[in-house]
Amino acid sequence: MYFKFTFCPIILLLWASLSFAQNVNVVIHGAASIAKTDDNFVCVTLDWWPAEKCDYNQCPWGKAGILNLDLRYGALINAIKAFNPLRIKVGGSLQDNVVYKVGEVSSCPNFMKREDGLFGFSQGCLSMERWDQLNRFFNHTGVKLTFGLNALFGRNESQTEKGLWIGDWQPQNTRDFMQYTISKGYKVDSYEFGNQLSGSGMGAKVYAKQYGKDVIVLKNLVKELYAHPETQPKVLGPGGFYEEKWFNTFLEVSGQGIVDGLTHHIYNLGPGDDPNMMNKILYPSYLNQVSQTYKGVSDVVNKFRPQLGAWVSESGGALNGGSKDVSRV
């Protein structure tokens, strides 16, 4: 099991600084706070990647994917309990290629290598048997659960623009999945709508206006199925990289009271095969550039005021499996 922690680059920076030791006076003014987090700010992601996921001459995932993970592994269980409280997000790059085997869905295929598929894989499936196993694991470890939904279900890929998915999201498979989840009494703290579909997207994208309309459909579905407001899971989105125009348009279309938390991803080191990775991770001037992203997201939050503010729902330094010997997943 591989976890992605945003504090790893900081440790490396401190080590690099100490190797050139100088006398430095540091003054900290603690009179005013500049930001705050809630008690459940620690989060890890369980991704969908199968063992066949390889990049840059490395295949780091092994059996760490959601469908292959050994949920009885004692060290994993103890590590999660030690973080209490801990949020686990079930999601990642392939979540918009996952169907749920419930209701009208009868077949349950495994992810297979496919050159023309999303991120190089065919459609995959979450069986309700595996969902039961996962929830026993979540209940045993006491985590808060964020589940990433397939936001491409029912859409078609554009014939004229590569990577663009068009048409309305079809919620029936999600409806059946939620009804099953509710019937079993499983606790879902929040649903995140899609993965990295914002702006230019990663592998796939959806126009901001379309996404805004569809997230309203999701919110209404949650309200309908979870009748009591106190048990309603939160609706999060868009779970992608920040682009000002796209984020503004999406929130203008959806309006206030729809998205509970504005989620975005941070992989500020770029792709894992960048030959300049070592220089990036060792220089504060480069790492500090990410502050502009946080400022942009903060400005959007102040403008549209989603109930729970901004969330970083995924981060890990270098994207696409990390960088070998520098920033692994």
Short mmCIF file of C-alpha atoms in Angstrom, two decimals, residues 33-222:
data_model
loop_
_atom_site.label_atom_id
_atom_site.label_comp_id
_atom_site.label_asym_id
_atom_site.label_seq_id
_atom_site.Cartn_x
_atom_site.Cartn_y
_atom_site.Cartn_z
CA SER A 33 -3.96 32.89 12.00
CA ILE A 34 -3.65 32.88 8.21
CA ALA A 35 -5.54 29.63 7.60
CA LYS A 36 -7.26 26.83 9.47
CA THR A 37 -8.20 23.20 8.93
CA ASP A 38 -10.85 21.00 10.51
CA ASP A 39 -10.12 17.98 12.68
CA ASN A 40 -10.39 15.58 9.73
CA PHE A 41 -7.83 17.18 7.44
CA VAL A 42 -5.65 14.05 7.08
CA CYS A 43 -6.72 12.11 4.01
CA VAL A 44 -5.39 9.25 1.90
CA THR A 45 -6.64 7.93 -1.43
CA LEU A 46 -7.38 4.35 -2.37
CA ASP A 47 -6.99 4.31 -6.14
CA TRP A 48 -8.50 2.02 -8.78
CA TRP A 49 -5.25 1.24 -10.60
CA PRO A 50 -4.66 -2.45 -11.37
CA ALA A 51 -1.21 -4.03 -11.04
CA GLU A 52 -0.68 -3.56 -14.80
CA LYS A 53 -0.44 0.21 -14.41
CA CYS A 54 3.14 1.10 -15.39
CA ASP A 55 4.87 4.36 -16.28
CA TYR A 56 8.47 5.48 -16.76
CA ASN A 57 9.82 1.90 -16.49
CA GLN A 58 8.20 1.33 -13.12
CA CYS A 59 5.06 -0.51 -12.04
CA PRO A 60 4.58 0.75 -8.46
CA TRP A 61 0.96 -0.14 -7.75
CA GLY A 62 1.15 -3.91 -7.28
CA LYS A 63 -1.92 -5.03 -5.33
CA ALA A 64 -2.57 -1.61 -3.76
CA GLY A 65 -5.62 -0.90 -5.97
CA ILE A 66 -9.15 -0.90 -4.56
CA LEU A 67 -10.10 -4.17 -6.23
CA ASN A 68 -6.89 -6.02 -5.21
CA LEU A 69 -5.99 -4.63 -1.79
CA ASP A 70 -5.71 -7.19 1.05
CA LEU A 71 -8.21 -5.74 3.51
CA ARG A 72 -7.11 -8.17 6.25
CA TYR A 73 -3.52 -6.92 6.29
CA GLY A 74 -2.82 -6.12 9.94
CA ALA A 75 -0.15 -3.47 9.37
CA LEU A 76 -2.51 -1.53 7.10
CA ILE A 77 -5.36 -1.72 9.60
CA ASN A 78 -3.12 -0.57 12.46
CA ALA A 79 -1.68 2.29 10.39
CA ILE A 80 -5.14 3.59 9.57
CA LYS A 81 -6.29 3.35 13.17
CA ALA A 82 -3.17 5.23 14.29
CA PHE A 83 -4.22 8.20 12.15
CA ASN A 84 -7.64 8.42 13.79
CA PRO A 85 -9.42 10.49 12.66
CA LEU A 86 -8.62 9.66 9.03
CA ARG A 87 -10.53 10.32 5.82
CA ILE A 88 -10.23 7.78 3.03
CA LYS A 89 -11.15 8.78 -0.48
CA VAL A 90 -12.07 5.93 -2.82
CA GLY A 91 -11.32 7.27 -6.28
CA GLY A 92 -8.65 8.28 -8.72
CA SER A 93 -7.94 8.36 -12.42
CA LEU A 94 -10.08 5.37 -13.42
CA GLN A 95 -13.14 6.22 -11.31
CA ASP A 96 -14.92 7.68 -14.36
CA ASN A 97 -14.48 4.30 -16.02
CA VAL A 98 -16.08 2.26 -13.22
CA VAL A 99 -19.60 0.83 -13.33
CA TYR A 100 -21.35 -0.53 -10.24
CA LYS A 101 -22.74 -4.07 -10.54
CA VAL A 102 -26.18 -3.40 -9.18
CA GLY A 103 -29.62 -2.83 -10.68
CA GLU A 104 -29.62 -3.19 -14.46
CA VAL A 105 -25.86 -3.81 -14.70
CA SER A 106 -25.38 -7.56 -15.12
CA SER A 107 -21.75 -8.00 -16.22
CA CYS A 108 -18.74 -7.01 -14.13
CA PRO A 109 -15.56 -6.78 -16.22
CA ASN A 110 -12.05 -6.32 -14.87
CA PHE A 111 -9.85 -3.47 -16.00
CA MET A 112 -7.90 -4.60 -19.04
CA LYS A 113 -5.14 -2.92 -21.01
CA ARG A 114 -6.76 -1.14 -23.95
CA GLU A 115 -4.90 1.35 -26.11
CA ASP A 116 -7.94 3.50 -26.90
CA GLY A 117 -9.39 3.33 -23.39
CA LEU A 118 -9.35 6.02 -20.72
CA PHE A 119 -5.76 6.11 -19.39
CA GLY A 120 -5.06 3.00 -21.47
CA PHE A 121 -7.60 0.72 -19.78
CA SER A 122 -11.02 -0.70 -20.55
CA GLN A 123 -14.07 -0.17 -18.37
CA GLY A 124 -13.92 -1.79 -14.93
CA CYS A 125 -16.49 -2.73 -12.34
CA LEU A 126 -17.18 -2.60 -8.62
CA SER A 127 -19.18 -5.62 -7.51
CA MET A 128 -21.45 -5.28 -4.49
CA GLU A 129 -19.57 -8.18 -2.89
CA ARG A 130 -16.37 -6.10 -2.98
CA TRP A 131 -18.30 -3.04 -1.81
CA ASP A 132 -19.50 -5.08 1.20
CA GLN A 133 -15.91 -6.10 1.96
CA LEU A 134 -14.70 -2.51 1.71
CA ASN A 135 -17.39 -1.26 4.07
CA ARG A 136 -16.57 -3.89 6.68
CA PHE A 137 -13.00 -2.62 6.44
CA PHE A 138 -14.09 1.04 6.76
CA ASN A 139 -16.33 0.28 9.73
CA HIS A 140 -13.58 -1.72 11.45
CA THR A 141 -10.99 1.04 11.06
CA GLY A 142 -13.40 3.90 11.84
CA VAL A 143 -12.56 6.10 8.86
CA LYS A 144 -14.60 8.86 7.26
CA LEU A 145 -15.39 7.88 3.67
CA THR A 146 -15.41 10.05 0.55
CA PHE A 147 -16.49 8.09 -2.52
CA GLY A 148 -15.57 9.32 -6.00
CA LEU A 149 -18.44 8.78 -8.45
CA ASN A 150 -18.28 8.03 -12.17
CA ALA A 151 -19.23 11.38 -13.76
CA LEU A 152 -18.87 10.14 -17.36
CA PHE A 153 -21.59 7.50 -17.18
CA GLY A 154 -23.93 7.89 -20.17
CA ARG A 155 -21.79 10.47 -21.96
CA ASN A 156 -20.03 9.98 -25.31
CA GLU A 157 -16.58 11.09 -26.34
CA SER A 158 -16.64 13.92 -28.87
CA GLN A 159 -15.77 13.01 -32.44
CA THR A 160 -14.32 16.46 -33.07
CA GLU A 161 -12.39 17.30 -29.89
CA LYS A 162 -10.07 14.75 -28.34
CA GLY A 163 -10.71 14.05 -24.67
CA LEU A 164 -13.99 15.99 -24.51
CA TRP A 165 -17.02 14.06 -23.25
CA ILE A 166 -20.43 15.44 -24.20
CA GLY A 167 -24.07 14.85 -23.29
CA ASP A 168 -25.91 14.68 -19.99
CA TRP A 169 -24.68 12.50 -17.15
CA GLN A 170 -26.99 9.50 -16.64
CA PRO A 171 -27.54 8.96 -12.89
CA GLN A 172 -29.33 5.56 -12.90
CA ASN A 173 -26.28 3.44 -12.05
CA THR A 174 -25.36 5.87 -9.25
CA ARG A 175 -28.97 5.83 -8.01
CA ASP A 176 -28.93 2.02 -7.80
CA PHE A 177 -25.54 2.12 -6.08
CA MET A 178 -26.75 4.65 -3.49
CA GLN A 179 -29.94 2.70 -2.84
CA TYR A 180 -27.91 -0.45 -2.20
CA THR A 181 -25.54 1.50 0.07
CA ILE A 182 -28.44 2.94 2.06
CA SER A 183 -30.17 -0.47 2.34
CA LYS A 184 -27.01 -1.87 3.93
CA GLY A 185 -26.63 1.02 6.33
CA TYR A 186 -23.19 1.95 5.00
CA LYS A 187 -21.96 5.40 5.99
CA VAL A 188 -20.66 7.68 3.24
CA ASP A 189 -19.55 11.07 4.48
CA SER A 190 -19.35 12.62 1.00
CA TYR A 191 -19.60 11.92 -2.72
CA GLU A 192 -17.11 13.56 -5.07
CA PHE A 193 -18.36 13.99 -8.64
CA GLY A 194 -15.77 12.88 -11.20
CA ASN A 195 -11.98 12.95 -11.25
CA GLN A 196 -9.86 15.59 -12.99
CA LEU A 197 -12.51 16.53 -15.56
CA SER A 198 -12.10 20.28 -14.98
CA GLY A 199 -10.37 22.69 -17.33
CA SER A 200 -8.15 20.87 -19.81
CA GLY A 201 -8.75 17.64 -17.92
CA MET A 202 -6.50 14.64 -17.45
CA GLY A 203 -7.46 11.97 -19.97
CA ALA A 204 -11.01 13.32 -20.16
CA LYS A 205 -12.79 16.62 -19.65
CA VAL A 206 -16.33 18.01 -19.42
CA TYR A 207 -17.36 21.57 -20.19
CA ALA A 208 -17.94 23.66 -17.06
CA LYS A 209 -21.58 24.47 -17.88
CA GLN A 210 -22.40 20.82 -18.43
CA TYR A 211 -20.65 19.81 -15.21
CA GLY A 212 -22.54 22.51 -13.31
CA LYS A 213 -25.90 21.20 -14.56
CA ASP A 214 -25.00 17.61 -13.77
CA VAL A 215 -23.83 18.30 -10.22
CA ILE A 216 -27.29 19.80 -9.55
CA VAL A 217 -28.77 16.45 -10.64
CA LEU A 218 -26.45 14.67 -8.21
CA LYS A 219 -27.35 17.00 -5.34
CA ASN A 220 -31.06 16.44 -5.92
CA LEU A 221 -30.49 12.69 -6.05
CA VAL A 222 -28.71 12.76 -2.68
#
